[in-house]
Amino acid sequence: MLQNLVRDFAEREVMPRSAELDEKAEFSHENWEGMARLGLTGIGVDPAYGGSGGGFRQSSIAIEEMARADVAASVTLAAHLGLGLETIARFGNEEQKQQYVPSLASGKGIAAWALTEPGSGSDAAAMQTTATRRNGSWVLNGSKQFITNAEVAETLVIFANQDRSIGYRGVCAFIVPAGTPGMQINPQHNKMGIRASSTCEIVLDDAEIPAANLIGEPGMGFRYAMDILDSSRISIAAQCVGIGQAALEEAVRYAQLRETFGRPLAHHQAIQFKLADIATGVHSARIATMHAATLRDQGLPFINEASMAKLLASENCNKAAYEAMQIHGGIGIFKESRIERIFRDARVTTIYEGTSEVQRMIIARQVLGQYPV
Ligand SMILES: Cc1cc2nc3c(=O)[nH]c(=O)nc-3n(C[C@H](O)[C@H](O)[C@H](O)COP(=O)(O)OP(=O)(O)OC[C@H]3O[C@@H](n4cnc5c(N)ncnc54)[C@H](O)[C@@H]3O)c2cc1C
């Protein structure tokens, strides 16, 4: 039901404008409004705060279907739902939830989430941005980079350290409304993929926010960020399943249309084997993603499974895009073939929300702890 609803919207309204938006590297408010109309912008959020209810299984279905049609639209949704909105909904106090969640869940506003800095990505605890108490407010100084949605966001969650001498134990999370004086948002242009998504640098120069905008306890921000990343990896895994699915469909279609040596490509066993491998990769990534989502929704341990799903799905969708492009031959590297964009869009997935190396570190730590000698 949800899958059909999103697929229908994505095929009718999103797919037809994807190539042009990619070419122009233009954020689509129409795509966002369409997702809001369907209630996708509030999936996983309690209806008491204007959300659509459901959990990670539902958001995974929606994100997969959006990614199958347009990866840029899916990352906009994933960062909004799984990062920015989720942090306020999960760790915000009652007043903060009442004030910020309904607008975001309805899609009237978009959420962004800023952890990464020029000097700290994988090693997020090394952040340099500072938070200082001044006259009953918090004052933020520093800079963030690669922040999805920042330019179009109504509300940003920003992490900053109140005492760098104690490392990650000094990190705090703040709600920062768009337009806060002292906060400058600079779009970062010229990405190779997901070009129609917004990616920005944020410069904080004495950006003053009310004391009431601190999320949860001071010094707990790093914990909150890691908790959020644990679950948001499920969303990125779902995005990768959608990318793999799109690559599979393009490969299967082209293999039946193109003839070489007197018969369709699909009749050559070497091509059939490639199709079988792509399909198997997509299927296994989808199962791993839905398993992690189900564990998370049921309140069971899920961190290892979420990392495995993200690792598997992101590496698989890159392989799928590579092989699907190979099946296309020369035409595959031209923009007139959809696989060219899918190939570019897939690349970032092994990098953001924890690189493949970081996922392997998490999984190895769990495995070593699980089987001590
Ligand atoms: C398009 C895009 C959107 C993004 N959106 C957001 C967002 O909304 N919010 C946000 O906060 N961040 C966002 N990010 C940031 C993203 O999460 C980081 O880029 C990512 O975590 C990697 O950090 P880095 O780029 O600094 O790479 P580094 O941390 O500098 O890593 C470089 C390479 O070294 C490897 N490496 C690092 N340490 C180790 C180690 N100990 N062992 C082995 N290998 C290691 C990494 O795996 C990687 O391959 C986004 C990034 C991109 C590209």
Short mmCIF file of C-alpha atoms and ligand atoms in Angstrom, two decimals:
data_model
loop_
_atom_site.label_atom_id
_atom_site.label_comp_id
_atom_site.label_asym_id
_atom_site.label_seq_id
_atom_site.Cartn_x
_atom_site.Cartn_y
_atom_site.Cartn_z
CA MET A 1 0.00 0.00 0.00
CA LEU A 2 2.63 2.55 1.12
CA GLN A 3 5.03 1.23 -1.50
CA ASN A 4 2.42 1.60 -4.27
CA LEU A 5 1.51 5.09 -3.12
CA VAL A 6 5.12 6.30 -3.12
CA ARG A 7 6.02 4.49 -6.35
CA ASP A 8 3.05 5.99 -8.14
CA PHE A 9 3.95 9.52 -6.99
CA ALA A 10 7.66 9.02 -7.74
CA GLU A 11 7.07 7.65 -11.23
CA ARG A 12 4.45 10.22 -12.20
CA GLU A 13 5.87 13.38 -10.65
CA VAL A 14 9.51 12.89 -9.63
CA MET A 15 11.14 10.75 -12.33
CA PRO A 16 10.16 13.00 -15.26
CA ARG A 17 12.07 15.98 -13.84
CA SER A 18 15.07 14.11 -12.36
CA ALA A 19 17.45 14.49 -15.29
CA GLU A 20 16.85 18.22 -15.60
CA LEU A 21 17.20 18.86 -11.86
CA ASP A 22 20.43 16.86 -11.87
CA GLU A 23 21.77 18.81 -14.84
CA LYS A 24 20.92 22.15 -13.20
CA ALA A 25 21.89 20.92 -9.70
CA GLU A 26 18.60 22.41 -8.54
CA PHE A 27 16.73 21.55 -5.34
CA SER A 28 13.10 20.68 -6.09
CA HIS A 29 10.52 22.21 -3.77
CA GLU A 30 7.85 20.45 -5.88
CA ASN A 31 9.33 17.07 -4.96
CA TRP A 32 9.41 18.07 -1.31
CA GLU A 33 5.82 19.31 -1.36
CA GLY A 34 4.73 16.07 -3.03
CA MET A 35 6.42 14.01 -0.32
CA ALA A 36 4.77 16.21 2.32
CA ARG A 37 1.36 15.76 0.68
CA LEU A 38 1.73 11.98 1.04
CA GLY A 39 2.76 12.31 4.69
CA LEU A 40 6.28 11.00 4.03
CA THR A 41 7.88 13.97 5.81
CA GLY A 42 6.36 12.82 9.11
CA ILE A 43 6.91 9.05 8.93
CA GLY A 44 8.07 7.65 12.24
CA VAL A 45 6.81 10.70 14.13
CA ASP A 46 4.11 10.37 16.77
CA PRO A 47 0.74 11.60 15.41
CA ALA A 48 0.39 13.57 18.68
CA TYR A 49 3.04 15.90 17.19
CA GLY A 50 1.56 15.95 13.72
CA GLY A 51 3.49 12.92 12.46
CA SER A 52 2.30 10.09 10.25
CA GLY A 53 3.19 7.34 12.74
CA GLY A 54 4.93 4.16 11.64
CA GLY A 55 8.59 3.41 12.15
CA PHE A 56 11.79 2.53 10.36
CA ARG A 57 10.12 -0.16 8.23
CA GLN A 58 7.76 2.43 6.79
CA SER A 59 10.46 5.07 6.31
CA SER A 60 12.68 2.45 4.64
CA ILE A 61 9.94 1.63 2.14
CA ALA A 62 9.37 5.32 1.37
CA ILE A 63 13.08 6.13 1.06
CA GLU A 64 13.77 3.08 -1.13
CA GLU A 65 10.97 4.05 -3.51
CA MET A 66 12.08 7.69 -3.65
CA ALA A 67 15.69 6.61 -4.31
CA ARG A 68 14.58 4.28 -7.10
CA ALA A 69 13.18 7.37 -8.83
CA ASP A 70 15.51 10.15 -7.69
CA VAL A 71 18.37 9.73 -5.22
CA ALA A 72 18.63 13.47 -4.50
CA ALA A 73 15.00 13.57 -3.35
CA SER A 74 15.58 10.52 -1.17
CA VAL A 75 18.61 12.01 0.61
CA THR A 76 16.62 15.17 1.31
CA LEU A 77 13.94 13.03 2.94
CA ALA A 78 16.41 10.73 4.74
CA ALA A 79 18.39 13.62 6.29
CA HIS A 80 15.18 15.39 7.32
CA LEU A 81 13.54 12.31 8.85
CA GLY A 82 16.43 10.24 10.15
CA LEU A 83 18.76 13.02 11.33
CA GLY A 84 17.26 16.46 12.07
CA LEU A 85 13.66 15.64 12.92
CA GLU A 86 14.54 12.38 14.68
CA THR A 87 16.98 14.16 17.04
CA ILE A 88 14.35 16.65 18.22
CA ALA A 89 11.59 14.03 18.38
CA ARG A 90 13.77 11.57 20.31
CA PHE A 91 15.84 13.80 22.60
CA GLY A 92 13.95 17.11 22.71
CA ASN A 93 11.86 18.08 25.74
CA GLU A 94 8.09 18.47 25.57
CA GLU A 95 8.24 22.19 24.83
CA GLN A 96 10.77 21.71 22.02
CA LYS A 97 8.73 18.91 20.49
CA GLN A 98 5.57 21.01 20.60
CA GLN A 99 7.36 23.98 19.07
CA TYR A 100 9.41 22.36 16.28
CA VAL A 101 8.13 18.90 15.39
CA PRO A 102 4.65 19.63 13.92
CA SER A 103 5.95 22.02 11.27
CA LEU A 104 8.75 19.62 10.29
CA ALA A 105 6.55 16.52 10.31
CA SER A 106 3.98 18.22 8.08
CA GLY A 107 6.71 19.14 5.61
CA LYS A 108 6.05 22.85 6.01
CA GLY A 109 9.63 23.04 7.22
CA ILE A 110 12.71 20.95 6.41
CA ALA A 111 15.24 19.75 9.00
CA ALA A 112 19.03 19.65 8.72
CA TRP A 113 21.63 18.12 11.04
CA ALA A 114 25.16 19.43 11.36
CA LEU A 115 27.88 17.29 12.89
CA THR A 116 30.65 17.20 10.24
CA GLU A 117 33.29 19.94 10.11
CA PRO A 118 36.20 20.70 7.79
CA GLY A 119 38.57 19.06 10.29
CA SER A 120 36.32 16.27 11.59
CA GLY A 121 34.23 13.77 9.64
CA SER A 122 34.71 10.14 10.67
CA ASP A 123 36.36 11.38 13.86
CA ALA A 124 33.39 13.53 14.83
CA ALA A 125 34.53 13.90 18.44
CA ALA A 126 37.41 16.08 17.19
CA MET A 127 34.96 18.88 16.35
CA GLN A 128 36.22 22.43 16.89
CA THR A 129 32.91 24.32 16.98
CA THR A 130 32.40 25.80 20.42
CA ALA A 131 29.35 26.62 22.52
CA THR A 132 29.73 29.27 25.22
CA ARG A 133 27.21 30.41 27.82
CA ARG A 134 26.68 34.18 27.68
CA ASN A 135 23.96 36.17 29.46
CA GLY A 136 21.60 33.23 29.64
CA SER A 137 22.10 32.29 25.96
CA TRP A 138 24.38 29.92 24.06
CA VAL A 139 26.82 31.42 21.57
CA LEU A 140 28.13 29.15 18.80
CA ASN A 141 31.39 29.68 16.91
CA GLY A 142 32.98 27.50 14.25
CA SER A 143 32.04 25.90 10.97
CA LYS A 144 30.34 22.81 9.58
CA GLN A 145 30.60 21.31 6.12
CA PHE A 146 28.68 18.94 3.81
CA ILE A 147 25.39 19.60 5.61
CA THR A 148 22.42 18.22 3.70
CA ASN A 149 19.35 20.51 3.48
CA ALA A 150 21.00 23.40 5.38
CA GLU A 151 20.16 25.98 2.72
CA VAL A 152 16.48 24.98 2.58
CA ALA A 153 16.03 24.13 6.26
CA GLU A 154 13.61 25.75 8.65
CA THR A 155 15.30 24.15 11.66
CA LEU A 156 18.85 22.87 12.10
CA VAL A 157 20.32 20.66 14.79
CA ILE A 158 23.93 21.74 15.36
CA PHE A 159 26.55 20.06 17.54
CA ALA A 160 29.17 22.14 19.37
CA ASN A 161 31.59 21.59 22.24
CA GLN A 162 31.19 23.56 25.48
CA ASP A 163 34.54 22.35 26.88
CA ARG A 164 37.04 20.98 24.40
CA SER A 165 39.40 19.96 27.21
CA ILE A 166 37.09 17.03 28.02
CA GLY A 167 36.70 15.92 24.38
CA TYR A 168 33.43 14.31 23.31
CA ARG A 169 32.02 14.68 26.84
CA GLY A 170 31.76 18.42 26.18
CA VAL A 171 29.61 18.11 23.05
CA CYS A 172 26.09 19.59 23.19
CA ALA A 173 23.24 19.49 20.66
CA PHE A 174 21.30 22.65 19.84
CA ILE A 175 18.20 23.59 17.91
CA VAL A 176 19.12 26.50 15.65
CA PRO A 177 16.32 28.15 13.64
CA ALA A 178 17.14 29.27 10.09
CA GLY A 179 17.99 32.95 9.95
CA THR A 180 19.69 33.02 13.35
CA PRO A 181 21.99 36.08 13.29
CA GLY A 182 25.64 35.01 13.11
CA MET A 183 24.83 31.84 11.14
CA GLN A 184 25.79 31.96 7.48
CA ILE A 185 24.91 29.13 5.11
CA ASN A 186 26.99 28.70 1.96
CA PRO A 187 25.90 26.11 -0.62
CA GLN A 188 28.70 23.74 -1.70
CA HIS A 189 28.36 23.31 -5.45
CA ASN A 190 29.66 20.89 -8.09
CA LYS A 191 28.95 17.48 -6.56
CA MET A 192 29.36 14.52 -8.94
CA GLY A 193 26.11 12.93 -7.77
CA ILE A 194 22.91 13.69 -5.84
CA ARG A 195 23.33 17.07 -7.48
CA ALA A 196 19.75 18.19 -6.87
CA SER A 197 20.19 17.85 -3.11
CA SER A 198 21.34 20.78 -0.98
CA THR A 199 24.82 20.39 0.58
CA CYS A 200 26.22 23.35 2.52
CA GLU A 201 28.90 24.84 4.65
CA ILE A 202 27.66 26.57 7.81
CA VAL A 203 29.70 29.36 9.36
CA LEU A 204 28.88 30.27 12.96
CA ASP A 205 30.21 33.63 14.07
CA ASP A 206 28.82 34.46 17.51
CA ALA A 207 25.50 32.83 16.58
CA GLU A 208 23.38 33.36 19.68
CA ILE A 209 20.53 31.04 20.56
CA PRO A 210 18.30 30.90 23.64
CA ALA A 211 19.32 28.61 26.50
CA ALA A 212 16.04 26.76 25.91
CA ASN A 213 17.39 25.49 22.56
CA LEU A 214 19.82 23.07 24.18
CA ILE A 215 18.63 19.53 23.43
CA GLY A 216 18.67 17.21 26.44
CA GLU A 217 21.58 17.44 28.84
CA PRO A 218 24.75 19.49 28.28
CA GLY A 219 27.64 17.18 27.39
CA MET A 220 25.33 14.47 26.03
CA GLY A 221 25.38 15.71 22.43
CA PHE A 222 27.94 13.22 21.18
CA ARG A 223 25.92 10.33 22.64
CA TYR A 224 22.79 11.66 20.93
CA ALA A 225 24.63 12.04 17.62
CA MET A 226 25.96 8.48 17.72
CA ASP A 227 22.51 7.11 18.67
CA ILE A 228 20.98 8.98 15.76
CA LEU A 229 23.61 7.72 13.31
CA ASP A 230 23.04 4.14 14.49
CA SER A 231 19.44 4.28 13.30
CA SER A 232 19.79 6.69 10.38
CA ARG A 233 22.07 4.13 8.71
CA ILE A 234 18.93 2.09 8.12
CA SER A 235 17.57 4.98 6.04
CA ILE A 236 20.74 5.18 3.95
CA ALA A 237 20.72 1.41 3.49
CA ALA A 238 17.13 1.75 2.21
CA GLN A 239 18.27 4.49 -0.15
CA CYS A 240 20.96 2.14 -1.49
CA VAL A 241 18.39 -0.61 -2.06
CA GLY A 242 16.41 1.86 -4.19
CA ILE A 243 19.54 2.77 -6.17
CA GLY A 244 20.34 -0.91 -6.72
CA GLN A 245 16.76 -1.59 -7.78
CA ALA A 246 16.91 1.24 -10.33
CA ALA A 247 20.22 -0.09 -11.70
CA LEU A 248 18.75 -3.58 -11.96
CA GLU A 249 15.69 -2.38 -13.84
CA GLU A 250 17.78 -0.33 -16.26
CA ALA A 251 20.13 -3.27 -16.87
CA VAL A 252 17.34 -5.79 -17.41
CA ARG A 253 15.50 -3.47 -19.78
CA TYR A 254 18.56 -2.61 -21.87
CA ALA A 255 19.77 -6.22 -22.01
CA GLN A 256 16.51 -7.21 -23.69
CA LEU A 257 16.51 -4.35 -26.19
CA ARG A 258 20.11 -4.33 -27.37
CA GLU A 259 21.23 -7.02 -29.81
CA THR A 260 24.79 -8.21 -30.39
CA PHE A 261 25.93 -11.18 -32.47
CA GLY A 262 22.38 -11.66 -33.73
CA ARG A 263 20.58 -11.92 -30.41
CA PRO A 264 19.60 -9.77 -27.42
CA LEU A 265 22.30 -9.18 -24.81
CA ALA A 266 20.01 -10.95 -22.35
CA HIS A 267 20.53 -14.21 -24.28
CA HIS A 268 24.27 -14.19 -23.60
CA GLN A 269 25.05 -16.13 -20.47
CA ALA A 270 27.75 -13.69 -19.33
CA ILE A 271 25.11 -10.93 -19.26
CA GLN A 272 22.55 -13.17 -17.57
CA PHE A 273 25.07 -13.85 -14.80
CA LYS A 274 25.62 -10.13 -14.29
CA LEU A 275 21.85 -9.61 -14.02
CA ALA A 276 21.60 -12.48 -11.55
CA ASP A 277 24.38 -11.01 -9.41
CA ILE A 278 22.79 -7.54 -9.41
CA ALA A 279 19.38 -8.98 -8.47
CA THR A 280 20.88 -11.09 -5.69
CA GLY A 281 22.75 -8.09 -4.31
CA VAL A 282 19.62 -5.93 -4.26
CA HIS A 283 17.56 -8.69 -2.66
CA SER A 284 20.09 -9.39 0.09
CA ALA A 285 20.51 -5.66 0.80
CA ARG A 286 16.73 -5.25 1.07
CA ILE A 287 16.42 -8.19 3.46
CA ALA A 288 19.29 -6.88 5.62
CA THR A 289 17.77 -3.39 5.67
CA MET A 290 14.28 -4.55 6.59
CA HIS A 291 15.72 -6.85 9.25
CA ALA A 292 17.59 -3.94 10.87
CA ALA A 293 14.47 -1.76 10.58
CA THR A 294 12.31 -4.46 12.18
CA LEU A 295 14.74 -4.93 15.08
CA ARG A 296 14.83 -1.15 15.62
CA ASP A 297 11.02 -0.87 15.50
CA GLN A 298 10.67 -3.72 17.99
CA GLY A 299 13.10 -2.13 20.43
CA LEU A 300 15.63 -4.97 20.02
CA PRO A 301 19.42 -4.55 19.62
CA PHE A 302 19.99 -3.42 16.05
CA ILE A 303 23.25 -1.43 15.82
CA ASN A 304 25.37 -4.19 14.31
CA GLU A 305 22.62 -5.13 11.86
CA ALA A 306 22.13 -1.48 10.82
CA SER A 307 25.85 -1.10 10.12
CA MET A 308 25.91 -4.38 8.19
CA ALA A 309 22.88 -3.30 6.17
CA LYS A 310 24.45 0.09 5.35
CA LEU A 311 27.79 -1.50 4.43
CA LEU A 312 26.21 -4.24 2.32
CA ALA A 313 23.63 -2.04 0.61
CA SER A 314 26.01 0.82 -0.20
CA GLU A 315 28.72 -1.42 -1.62
CA ASN A 316 26.15 -3.51 -3.49
CA CYS A 317 24.45 -0.52 -5.10
CA ASN A 318 27.83 0.71 -6.37
CA LYS A 319 28.53 -2.75 -7.83
CA ALA A 320 25.04 -2.84 -9.31
CA ALA A 321 25.50 0.56 -10.95
CA TYR A 322 28.94 -0.45 -12.25
CA GLU A 323 27.70 -3.70 -13.81
CA ALA A 324 24.52 -2.11 -15.14
CA MET A 325 26.66 0.52 -16.84
CA GLN A 326 28.90 -2.22 -18.24
CA ILE A 327 25.83 -3.91 -19.73
CA HIS A 328 24.95 -0.62 -21.43
CA GLY A 329 28.29 -0.46 -23.21
CA GLY A 330 29.31 2.95 -24.57
CA ILE A 331 25.87 4.53 -24.35
CA GLY A 332 26.00 4.03 -20.57
CA ILE A 333 28.43 6.88 -20.05
CA PHE A 334 26.16 9.38 -21.82
CA LYS A 335 23.54 11.35 -19.93
CA GLU A 336 20.80 10.13 -22.25
CA SER A 337 21.03 6.77 -20.46
CA ARG A 338 19.64 6.84 -16.93
CA ILE A 339 22.40 4.56 -15.69
CA GLU A 340 24.94 7.39 -16.03
CA ARG A 341 23.16 9.35 -13.27
CA ILE A 342 22.52 6.26 -11.14
CA PHE A 343 26.25 5.46 -11.31
CA ARG A 344 27.17 8.98 -10.12
CA ASP A 345 24.46 9.08 -7.45
CA ALA A 346 25.52 5.74 -5.97
CA ARG A 347 29.08 6.81 -5.27
CA VAL A 348 28.52 8.90 -2.15
CA THR A 349 26.67 6.15 -0.32
CA THR A 350 29.83 4.39 0.90
CA ILE A 351 31.02 7.74 2.25
CA TYR A 352 28.23 9.57 4.07
CA GLU A 353 26.58 8.62 7.37
CA GLY A 354 29.70 6.63 8.22
CA THR A 355 32.09 5.43 5.53
CA SER A 356 32.43 1.73 4.72
CA GLU A 357 35.61 1.75 6.82
CA VAL A 358 33.68 3.14 9.80
CA GLN A 359 30.94 0.51 9.35
CA ARG A 360 33.61 -2.20 9.35
CA MET A 361 35.09 -0.72 12.54
CA ILE A 362 31.65 -0.86 14.24
CA ILE A 363 30.94 -4.40 13.04
CA ALA A 364 34.41 -5.66 13.98
CA ARG A 365 34.10 -4.13 17.47
CA GLN A 366 30.77 -5.90 18.00
CA VAL A 367 32.02 -9.21 16.64
CA LEU A 368 35.18 -9.14 18.75
CA GLY A 369 33.08 -8.34 21.82
CA GLN A 370 30.60 -11.09 20.99
CA TYR A 371 33.16 -13.89 20.72
CA PRO A 372 35.85 -13.20 23.35
CA VAL A 373 38.52 -15.83 24.01
C1 LIG B 1 26.84 14.77 -0.02
C2 LIG B 1 27.16 14.68 1.44
C3 LIG B 1 26.16 14.94 2.38
C4 LIG B 1 26.46 14.91 3.74
N1 LIG B 1 25.49 15.25 4.66
C5 LIG B 1 25.84 15.40 5.97
C6 LIG B 1 24.90 15.93 6.92
O1 LIG B 1 23.74 16.22 6.60
N2 LIG B 1 25.32 16.14 8.20
C7 LIG B 1 26.59 15.85 8.61
O2 LIG B 1 26.91 16.08 9.77
N3 LIG B 1 27.50 15.32 7.72
C8 LIG B 1 27.16 15.11 6.43
N4 LIG B 1 28.07 14.60 5.53
C9 LIG B 1 29.41 14.27 5.99
C10 LIG B 1 29.76 12.79 5.92
O3 LIG B 1 29.08 12.07 6.90
C11 LIG B 1 31.29 12.68 6.01
O4 LIG B 1 31.81 13.11 4.76
C12 LIG B 1 31.76 11.29 6.34
O5 LIG B 1 31.44 10.98 7.67
C13 LIG B 1 33.28 11.13 6.14
O6 LIG B 1 33.98 12.16 6.74
P1 LIG B 1 35.13 12.93 5.91
O7 LIG B 1 34.55 13.31 4.61
O8 LIG B 1 35.66 14.00 6.77
O9 LIG B 1 36.24 11.84 5.65
P2 LIG B 1 37.48 11.40 6.69
O10 LIG B 1 36.90 11.21 8.01
O11 LIG B 1 38.52 12.46 6.50
O12 LIG B 1 37.91 10.07 6.05
C14 LIG B 1 38.67 9.98 4.83
C15 LIG B 1 38.87 8.50 4.50
O13 LIG B 1 39.66 7.88 5.53
C16 LIG B 1 38.97 6.77 6.07
N5 LIG B 1 39.27 6.69 7.49
C17 LIG B 1 39.14 7.67 8.42
N6 LIG B 1 39.52 7.21 9.62
C18 LIG B 1 39.86 5.91 9.46
C19 LIG B 1 40.32 4.87 10.33
N7 LIG B 1 40.46 5.08 11.65
N8 LIG B 1 40.58 3.66 9.81
C20 LIG B 1 40.41 3.43 8.49
N9 LIG B 1 39.99 4.36 7.61
C21 LIG B 1 39.71 5.58 8.09
C22 LIG B 1 37.50 7.05 5.81
O14 LIG B 1 36.74 5.86 5.82
C23 LIG B 1 37.57 7.71 4.45
O15 LIG B 1 37.67 6.71 3.46
C24 LIG B 1 27.77 14.56 4.17
C25 LIG B 1 28.75 14.26 3.21
C26 LIG B 1 28.46 14.32 1.88
C27 LIG B 1 29.56 14.01 0.89
#
